[in-house]
Coordinates of C-alpha atoms in Angstrom, one line a residue:
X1 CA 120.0 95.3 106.9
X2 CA 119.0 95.1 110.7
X3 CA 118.6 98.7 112.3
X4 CA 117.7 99.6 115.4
X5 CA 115.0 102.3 116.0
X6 CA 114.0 103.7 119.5
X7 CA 110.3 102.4 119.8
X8 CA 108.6 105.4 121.7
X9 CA 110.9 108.0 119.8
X10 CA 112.2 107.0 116.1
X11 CA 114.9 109.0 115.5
X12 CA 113.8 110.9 112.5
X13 CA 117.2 110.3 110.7
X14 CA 116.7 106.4 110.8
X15 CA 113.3 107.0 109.6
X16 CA 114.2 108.7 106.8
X17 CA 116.4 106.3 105.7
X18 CA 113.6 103.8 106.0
X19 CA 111.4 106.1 103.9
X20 CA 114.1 106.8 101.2
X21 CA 114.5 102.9 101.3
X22 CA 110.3 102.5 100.4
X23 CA 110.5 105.5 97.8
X24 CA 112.9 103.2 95.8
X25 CA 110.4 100.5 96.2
X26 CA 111.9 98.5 98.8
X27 CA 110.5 96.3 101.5
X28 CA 110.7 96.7 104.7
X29 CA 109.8 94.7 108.1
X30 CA 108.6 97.0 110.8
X31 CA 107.6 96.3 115.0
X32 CA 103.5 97.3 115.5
X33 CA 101.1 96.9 118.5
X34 CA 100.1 93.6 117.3
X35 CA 103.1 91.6 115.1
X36 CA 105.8 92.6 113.4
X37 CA 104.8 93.6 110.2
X38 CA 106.3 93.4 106.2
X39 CA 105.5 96.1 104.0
X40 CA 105.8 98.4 101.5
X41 CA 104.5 101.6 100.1
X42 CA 101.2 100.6 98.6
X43 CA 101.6 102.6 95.4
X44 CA 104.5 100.5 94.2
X45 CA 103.1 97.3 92.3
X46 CA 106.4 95.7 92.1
X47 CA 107.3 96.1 95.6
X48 CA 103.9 94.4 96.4
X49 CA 104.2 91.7 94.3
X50 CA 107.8 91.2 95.6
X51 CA 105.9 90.8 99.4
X52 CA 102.9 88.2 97.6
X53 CA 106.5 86.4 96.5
X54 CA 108.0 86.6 99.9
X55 CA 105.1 84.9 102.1
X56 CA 103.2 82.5 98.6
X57 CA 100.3 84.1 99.0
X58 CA 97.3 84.0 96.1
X59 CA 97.5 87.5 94.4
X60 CA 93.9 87.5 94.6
X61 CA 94.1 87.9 98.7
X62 CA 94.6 91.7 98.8
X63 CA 96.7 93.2 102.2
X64 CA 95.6 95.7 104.6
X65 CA 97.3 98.7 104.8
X66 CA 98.5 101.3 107.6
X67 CA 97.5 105.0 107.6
X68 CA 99.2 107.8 110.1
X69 CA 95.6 108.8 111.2
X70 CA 91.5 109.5 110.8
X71 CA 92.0 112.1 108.3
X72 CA 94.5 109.9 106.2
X73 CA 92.1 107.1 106.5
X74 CA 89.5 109.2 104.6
X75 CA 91.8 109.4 101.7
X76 CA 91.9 106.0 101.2
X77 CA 88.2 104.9 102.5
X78 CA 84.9 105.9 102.4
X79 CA 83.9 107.5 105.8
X80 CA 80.9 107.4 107.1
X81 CA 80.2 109.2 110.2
X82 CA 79.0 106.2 112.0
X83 CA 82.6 104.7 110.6
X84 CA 84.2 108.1 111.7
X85 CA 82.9 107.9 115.5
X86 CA 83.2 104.6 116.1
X87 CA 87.4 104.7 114.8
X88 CA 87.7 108.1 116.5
X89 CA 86.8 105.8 119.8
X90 CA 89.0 102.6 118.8
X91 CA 92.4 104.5 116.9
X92 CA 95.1 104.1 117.1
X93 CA 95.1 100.6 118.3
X94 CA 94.9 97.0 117.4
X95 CA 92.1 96.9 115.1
X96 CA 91.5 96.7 111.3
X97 CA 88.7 98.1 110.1
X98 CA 87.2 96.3 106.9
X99 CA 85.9 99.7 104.2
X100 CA 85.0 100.3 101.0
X101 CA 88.4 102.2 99.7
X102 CA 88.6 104.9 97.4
X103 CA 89.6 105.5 94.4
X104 CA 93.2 106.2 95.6
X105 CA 93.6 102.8 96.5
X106 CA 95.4 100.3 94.5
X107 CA 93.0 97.5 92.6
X108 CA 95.5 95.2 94.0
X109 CA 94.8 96.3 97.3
X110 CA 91.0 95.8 97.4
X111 CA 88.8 92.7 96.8
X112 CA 86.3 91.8 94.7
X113 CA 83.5 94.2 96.5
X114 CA 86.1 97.1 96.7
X115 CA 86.4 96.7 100.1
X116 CA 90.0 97.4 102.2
X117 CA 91.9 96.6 105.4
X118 CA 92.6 99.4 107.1
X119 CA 95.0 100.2 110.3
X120 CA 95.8 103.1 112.3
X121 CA 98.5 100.9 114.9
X122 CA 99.6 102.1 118.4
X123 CA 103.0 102.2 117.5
X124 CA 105.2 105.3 117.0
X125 CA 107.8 104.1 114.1
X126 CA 104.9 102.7 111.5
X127 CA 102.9 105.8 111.5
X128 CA 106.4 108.0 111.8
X129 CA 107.3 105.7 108.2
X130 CA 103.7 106.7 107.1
X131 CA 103.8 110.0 107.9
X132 CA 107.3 110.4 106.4
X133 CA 106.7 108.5 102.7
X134 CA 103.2 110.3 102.2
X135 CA 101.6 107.2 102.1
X136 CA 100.1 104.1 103.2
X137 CA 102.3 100.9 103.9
X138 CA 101.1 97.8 103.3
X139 CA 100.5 95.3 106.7
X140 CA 101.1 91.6 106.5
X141 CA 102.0 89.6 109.1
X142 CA 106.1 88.9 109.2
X143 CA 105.5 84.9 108.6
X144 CA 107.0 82.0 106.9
X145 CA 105.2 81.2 104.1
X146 CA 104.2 78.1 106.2
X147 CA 102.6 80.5 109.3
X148 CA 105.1 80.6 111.1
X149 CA 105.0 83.9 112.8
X150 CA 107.9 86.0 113.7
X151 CA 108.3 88.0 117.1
X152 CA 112.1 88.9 117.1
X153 CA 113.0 91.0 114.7
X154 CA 116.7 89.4 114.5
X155 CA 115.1 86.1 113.3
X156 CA 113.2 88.2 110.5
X157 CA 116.8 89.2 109.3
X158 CA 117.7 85.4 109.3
X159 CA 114.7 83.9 107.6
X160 CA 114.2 86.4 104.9
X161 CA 118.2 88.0 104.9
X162 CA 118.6 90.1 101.5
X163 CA 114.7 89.4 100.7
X164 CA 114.0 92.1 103.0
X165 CA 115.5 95.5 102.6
X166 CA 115.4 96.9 105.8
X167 CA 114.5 94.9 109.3
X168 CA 113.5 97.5 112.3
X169 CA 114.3 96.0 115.6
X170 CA 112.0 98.0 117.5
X171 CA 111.6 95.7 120.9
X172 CA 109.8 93.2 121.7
X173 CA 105.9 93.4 120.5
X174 CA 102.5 91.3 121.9
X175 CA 102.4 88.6 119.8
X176 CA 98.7 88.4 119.3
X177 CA 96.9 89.9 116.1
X178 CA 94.6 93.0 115.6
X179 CA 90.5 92.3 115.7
X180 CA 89.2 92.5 112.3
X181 CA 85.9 94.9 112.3
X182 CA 83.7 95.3 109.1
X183 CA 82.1 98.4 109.1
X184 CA 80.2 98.0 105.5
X185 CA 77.2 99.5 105.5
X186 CA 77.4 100.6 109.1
X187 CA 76.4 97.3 110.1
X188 CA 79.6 96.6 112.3
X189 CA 80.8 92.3 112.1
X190 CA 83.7 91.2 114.1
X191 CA 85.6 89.1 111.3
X192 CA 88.2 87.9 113.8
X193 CA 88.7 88.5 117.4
X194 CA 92.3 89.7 118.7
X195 CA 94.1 91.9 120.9
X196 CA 91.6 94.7 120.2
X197 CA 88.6 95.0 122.6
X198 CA 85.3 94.0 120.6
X199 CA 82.9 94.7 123.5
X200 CA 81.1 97.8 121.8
X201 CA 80.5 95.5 118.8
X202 CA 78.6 92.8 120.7

């Protein structure tokens, strides 16, 4: 199903749809500051496995995950105050921030050193969806399982068609992905470069 949601307001009725869709372990594909995006909610194994399915990717290469703000981060990571300051500066926006998550988090979602992808995106309908389930979504690129990367959300519906409960067409989106910041220790590493400014790290 292709829906239309308003990307500076989501109307809250479409959003609870998409909610009520992720509640019954759906999947969804969703616009971002970076991509478009395929998720789920994170506490629902089979819907997660369903996305490894979708894109062939090794189980053993955990997701990140998108949380509504600071405070919902801290749920699901360990927050240092170095960690806390340095997101307060950077969130929302195109980063992923590389923690040690909690125990709320998923095994599935962490790797081997308990460490998880977290975003906070500059974009009003994932955090609306995250806000409105209660918790996180996962965030994977929307991609072939060959790399090809999706940035119409019409071609989404095309490629993956009843794979994919619910595709939001929320607009056209950048195009380039989020920088990838580990912030273990409170020794900050850029793991990847993107749309994010990584000045302050350098």
């Amino acid at each position: 199903m292709l829906i239309e949601v308003n990307p500076e307001n989501p109307q809250a009725r479409l959003v609870k749809k998409v909610v009520e869709t992720l509640e019954r372990g759906g999947v969804i594909a969703y616009p971002t500051d970076t991509y478009y995006g395929i998720g789920c909610d994170i506490m629902n194994k089979k819907a997660i496995q369903k996305i490894y399915q979708l894109k062939r990717m090794d189980p053993k290469q955990p997701f990140s995950f998108i949380c509504s703000n600071l405070k919902n981060i801290s749920d699901y990571a360990k927050v240092s105050n170095y960690a806390y300051k340095t997101m307060k500066r950077l969130l929302p926006g195109p980063y992923t921030f590389i923690l040690e998550g909690s125990k709320l988090v998923p095994k599935i979602m962490l790797t081997n050193r308990k460490m998880a992808g977290i975003r906070v995106p500059d974009h009003p309908i994932p955090l609306a969806i995250v806000e409105g389930l209660g918790n996180p979504i996962i965030s994977t690129t929307a991609a072939t399982p060959e790399g090809e990367v999706f940035y119409d959300a019409s071609l989404i519906h095309d490629f993956f068609g009843q794979r994919i409960d619910i595709v939001i067409d929320g607009g056209p989106v950048p195009g380039v992905p989020s920088s990838v910041i580990s912030l273990q220790n409170d020794e900050p590493e850029v793991i990847r470069e993107g749309l994010g400014d990584i000045r302050i790290f350098e």
